CSV table of C-alpha atoms in Angstrom, one decimal:
chain,number,residue,atom,x,y,z
A,1363,UNK,CA,136.8,72.9,93.4
A,1364,UNK,CA,138.2,74.3,96.8
A,1365,UNK,CA,136.1,76.8,98.5
A,1366,UNK,CA,137.6,79.3,100.9
A,1367,UNK,CA,137.0,78.3,104.6
A,1368,UNK,CA,134.3,81.3,105.2
A,1369,UNK,CA,132.4,80.4,102.0
A,1370,UNK,CA,132.3,76.8,102.8
A,1371,UNK,CA,131.1,77.3,106.5
A,1372,UNK,CA,128.5,79.8,105.3
A,1373,UNK,CA,127.5,77.1,103.0
A,1374,UNK,CA,127.2,74.4,105.7
A,1375,UNK,CA,125.3,76.7,108.0
A,1376,UNK,CA,122.8,77.5,105.3
A,1377,UNK,CA,122.3,73.8,104.6
A,1378,UNK,CA,121.9,73.2,108.4
A,1379,UNK,CA,119.2,75.8,108.5
A,1380,UNK,CA,117.3,74.9,105.3
A,1381,UNK,CA,117.1,71.1,105.8
A,1382,UNK,CA,116.2,70.6,109.3
A,1383,UNK,CA,113.0,69.2,110.1
A,1384,UNK,CA,110.5,71.1,112.1
A,1385,UNK,CA,107.1,69.2,112.8
A,1386,UNK,CA,104.1,71.5,111.8
A,1387,UNK,CA,106.2,73.6,109.7
A,1388,UNK,CA,104.3,76.1,107.6
A,1389,UNK,CA,104.9,79.3,105.6
A,1390,UNK,CA,105.1,82.0,108.5
A,1391,UNK,CA,105.6,85.3,106.3
A,1392,UNK,CA,103.5,86.4,103.1
A,1393,UNK,CA,105.7,86.6,99.7
A,1394,UNK,CA,105.0,90.3,100.0
A,1395,UNK,CA,106.7,90.7,103.5
A,1396,UNK,CA,109.9,88.8,102.3
A,1397,UNK,CA,109.9,90.7,99.0
A,1398,UNK,CA,109.7,93.9,100.9
A,1399,UNK,CA,112.4,92.9,103.1
A,1400,UNK,CA,114.7,92.1,100.2
A,1401,UNK,CA,113.8,95.2,98.5
A,1402,UNK,CA,114.7,97.2,101.6
A,1403,UNK,CA,111.4,98.8,101.7
A,1404,UNK,CA,110.4,97.2,105.0
A,1405,UNK,CA,112.4,95.7,108.1
A,1406,UNK,CA,111.3,92.7,109.3
A,1407,UNK,CA,109.9,93.0,113.1
A,1408,UNK,CA,111.8,91.1,115.8
A,1409,UNK,CA,108.8,88.5,115.8
A,1410,UNK,CA,109.0,88.3,111.9
A,1411,UNK,CA,113.0,87.7,112.3
A,1412,UNK,CA,112.0,85.0,114.9
A,1413,UNK,CA,109.5,83.3,112.7
A,1414,UNK,CA,111.7,83.1,109.8
A,1415,UNK,CA,114.6,81.7,111.7
A,1416,UNK,CA,112.4,79.0,113.3
A,1417,UNK,CA,110.5,77.9,109.9
A,1418,UNK,CA,112.8,76.1,107.5
A,1419,UNK,CA,110.1,76.2,105.2
A,1420,UNK,CA,109.8,79.9,105.6
A,1421,UNK,CA,113.7,80.1,105.3
A,1422,UNK,CA,113.5,78.3,101.9
A,1423,UNK,CA,110.8,80.4,100.6
A,1424,UNK,CA,112.9,83.4,101.3
A,1425,UNK,CA,115.9,81.8,99.5
A,1426,UNK,CA,114.0,81.2,96.7
A,1427,UNK,CA,112.7,84.6,96.3
A,1428,UNK,CA,116.2,85.9,96.8
A,1429,UNK,CA,117.7,83.7,94.2
A,1430,UNK,CA,114.8,84.9,91.7
A,1431,UNK,CA,115.3,88.6,92.5
A,1432,UNK,CA,119.2,88.3,92.0
A,1433,UNK,CA,118.3,86.6,88.5
A,1434,UNK,CA,116.2,89.2,87.4
A,1435,UNK,CA,118.7,92.0,88.5
A,1436,UNK,CA,121.4,90.4,86.9
A,1437,UNK,CA,119.6,89.6,83.7
A,1438,UNK,CA,116.4,92.4,83.4
A,1439,UNK,CA,114.3,92.3,80.3
A,1440,UNK,CA,113.1,95.9,79.5
A,1441,UNK,CA,109.8,94.6,78.1
A,1442,UNK,CA,109.2,92.0,80.7
A,1443,UNK,CA,105.5,92.0,81.9
A,1444,UNK,CA,106.3,90.4,85.2
A,1445,UNK,CA,106.0,92.8,88.1
A,1446,UNK,CA,106.3,91.8,91.9
A,1447,UNK,CA,106.8,95.3,93.1
A,1448,UNK,CA,108.0,98.8,92.9
A,1449,UNK,CA,109.5,101.1,95.5
A,1450,UNK,CA,110.1,104.6,95.9
A,1451,UNK,CA,111.6,107.4,98.5
A,1452,UNK,CA,110.4,110.9,99.5
A,1453,UNK,CA,113.5,112.7,97.7
A,1454,UNK,CA,113.3,116.2,98.9
A,1455,UNK,CA,110.8,117.7,101.6
A,1456,UNK,CA,109.6,121.0,101.8
A,1457,UNK,CA,108.0,122.3,105.1
A,1458,UNK,CA,106.4,125.6,103.4
A,1459,UNK,CA,104.5,123.5,100.5
A,1460,UNK,CA,102.4,120.3,101.0
A,1461,UNK,CA,103.5,117.1,99.2
A,1462,UNK,CA,101.7,116.8,95.9
A,1463,UNK,CA,102.9,113.4,94.6
A,1464,UNK,CA,105.7,110.5,94.9
A,1465,UNK,CA,106.7,108.4,92.1
A,1466,UNK,CA,108.4,105.2,92.2
A,1467,UNK,CA,111.9,104.5,91.1
A,1468,UNK,CA,111.0,102.9,88.1
A,1469,UNK,CA,108.6,105.4,87.1
A,1470,UNK,CA,105.6,103.1,87.0
A,1471,UNK,CA,103.6,104.3,89.8
A,1472,UNK,CA,102.8,107.8,90.9
A,1473,UNK,CA,100.9,108.7,94.6
A,1474,UNK,CA,98.9,112.0,94.1
A,1475,UNK,CA,97.9,113.7,97.3
A,1476,UNK,CA,94.8,115.8,97.0
A,1477,UNK,CA,93.7,118.2,99.8
A,1478,UNK,CA,90.3,117.5,101.1
A,1479,UNK,CA,88.2,119.7,103.7
A,1480,UNK,CA,88.7,116.8,106.3
A,1481,UNK,CA,92.0,115.5,105.4
A,1482,UNK,CA,93.7,114.3,101.9
A,1483,UNK,CA,92.7,112.0,99.4
A,1484,UNK,CA,95.4,109.7,98.0
A,1485,UNK,CA,95.4,108.4,94.5
A,1486,UNK,CA,97.4,105.3,93.1
A,1487,UNK,CA,98.1,106.1,89.4
A,1488,UNK,CA,99.6,103.3,87.2
A,1489,UNK,CA,101.7,104.6,84.1
A,1490,UNK,CA,100.4,103.6,80.7
A,1491,UNK,CA,103.9,103.0,79.5
A,1492,UNK,CA,104.8,100.4,82.1
A,1493,UNK,CA,105.4,96.9,80.7
A,1494,UNK,CA,103.0,95.1,82.7
A,1495,UNK,CA,100.2,97.6,82.7
A,1496,UNK,CA,97.9,95.9,80.2
A,1497,UNK,CA,98.3,92.6,82.4
A,1498,UNK,CA,97.5,94.3,85.7
A,1499,UNK,CA,94.4,96.1,84.4
A,1500,UNK,CA,93.2,93.0,82.8
A,1501,UNK,CA,94.1,91.0,85.7
A,1502,UNK,CA,92.6,93.2,88.2
A,1503,UNK,CA,95.1,92.2,91.0
A,1504,UNK,CA,94.5,93.6,94.5
A,1505,UNK,CA,97.4,95.9,95.2
A,1506,UNK,CA,98.7,97.9,98.2
A,1507,UNK,CA,101.1,100.8,98.9
A,1508,UNK,CA,102.7,100.4,102.1
A,1509,UNK,CA,104.9,103.4,104.0
A,1510,UNK,CA,108.4,102.6,105.2
A,1511,UNK,CA,106.9,101.2,108.5
A,1512,UNK,CA,105.0,98.7,106.8
A,1513,UNK,CA,101.8,100.3,107.4
A,1514,UNK,CA,99.1,100.4,104.4
A,1515,UNK,CA,98.7,103.8,102.9
A,1516,UNK,CA,96.0,102.3,100.3
A,1517,UNK,CA,94.8,98.9,99.0
A,1518,UNK,CA,92.3,98.2,96.2
A,1519,UNK,CA,92.2,97.3,92.5
A,1520,UNK,CA,93.0,99.6,89.5
A,1521,UNK,CA,89.8,101.1,87.9
A,1522,UNK,CA,89.9,101.2,83.9
A,1523,UNK,CA,92.0,104.3,84.1
A,1524,UNK,CA,94.6,102.7,86.1
A,1525,UNK,CA,93.9,104.3,89.2
A,1526,UNK,CA,93.1,103.5,92.8
A,1527,UNK,CA,92.1,105.7,95.5
A,1528,UNK,CA,90.8,106.5,99.2
A,1529,UNK,CA,90.9,108.8,102.0
A,1530,UNK,CA,94.4,109.2,103.6
A,1531,UNK,CA,94.3,106.9,106.5
A,1532,UNK,CA,96.6,108.8,108.6
A,1533,UNK,CA,96.1,111.8,111.2
A,1534,UNK,CA,99.4,113.7,109.9
A,1535,UNK,CA,100.0,115.4,106.5
A,1536,UNK,CA,101.4,112.9,103.8
A,1537,UNK,CA,104.8,114.6,103.6
A,1538,UNK,CA,105.1,114.5,107.4
A,1539,UNK,CA,103.9,110.7,107.6
A,1540,UNK,CA,106.3,109.6,105.2
A,1541,UNK,CA,109.0,111.6,106.8
A,1542,UNK,CA,108.3,109.7,110.2
A,1543,UNK,CA,108.4,106.4,108.5
A,1544,UNK,CA,111.9,106.5,106.8
A,1545,UNK,CA,110.7,108.4,103.8
A,1546,UNK,CA,110.1,105.2,101.9
A,1547,UNK,CA,107.1,103.5,100.2
A,1548,UNK,CA,106.3,100.5,98.1
A,1549,UNK,CA,103.6,99.4,95.7
A,1550,UNK,CA,102.9,95.8,95.8
A,1551,UNK,CA,100.7,92.7,94.7
A,1552,UNK,CA,98.6,91.3,97.7
A,1553,UNK,CA,99.1,87.8,97.9
A,1554,UNK,CA,96.0,85.7,97.6
């Protein structure tokens, strides 16, 4: 099979990057960071891009995650209990009303925002209809919600009702905060 020159060049560059040996090489970025970059919910910082480029082991892991993600997108199973993260966007903003909730694109997670006298309370709720709900409740995975800039909004384990809550950690109101950071957010498992 003859490949076009551009594709052949790209494969050769990929092989050179992935096969080079770097003394003391180790994984430089967590899977959650790499998956968020693949999802488009978080942009890698310049230092993270440099670490990725300098570490063949991290590049191979990034490639493996990318290939696995591509395979799951090409052949998704509607009842697949495996979950590696969900993302969502602030769809429409109204300056006259406070943001009450955000829902992930897959409909499995909802962030609720409750005004408190000294700020806000944020509650992450797992939908009982999510195909992976039973597994997440049973395994009590550590989860986190990050904003579009990569800052942690909430981190913890789900209670028996499928919820996790904490005080809103930022000075600005939820709607304003998400608008400042690209209007995106993600729910993801925390790598052990």
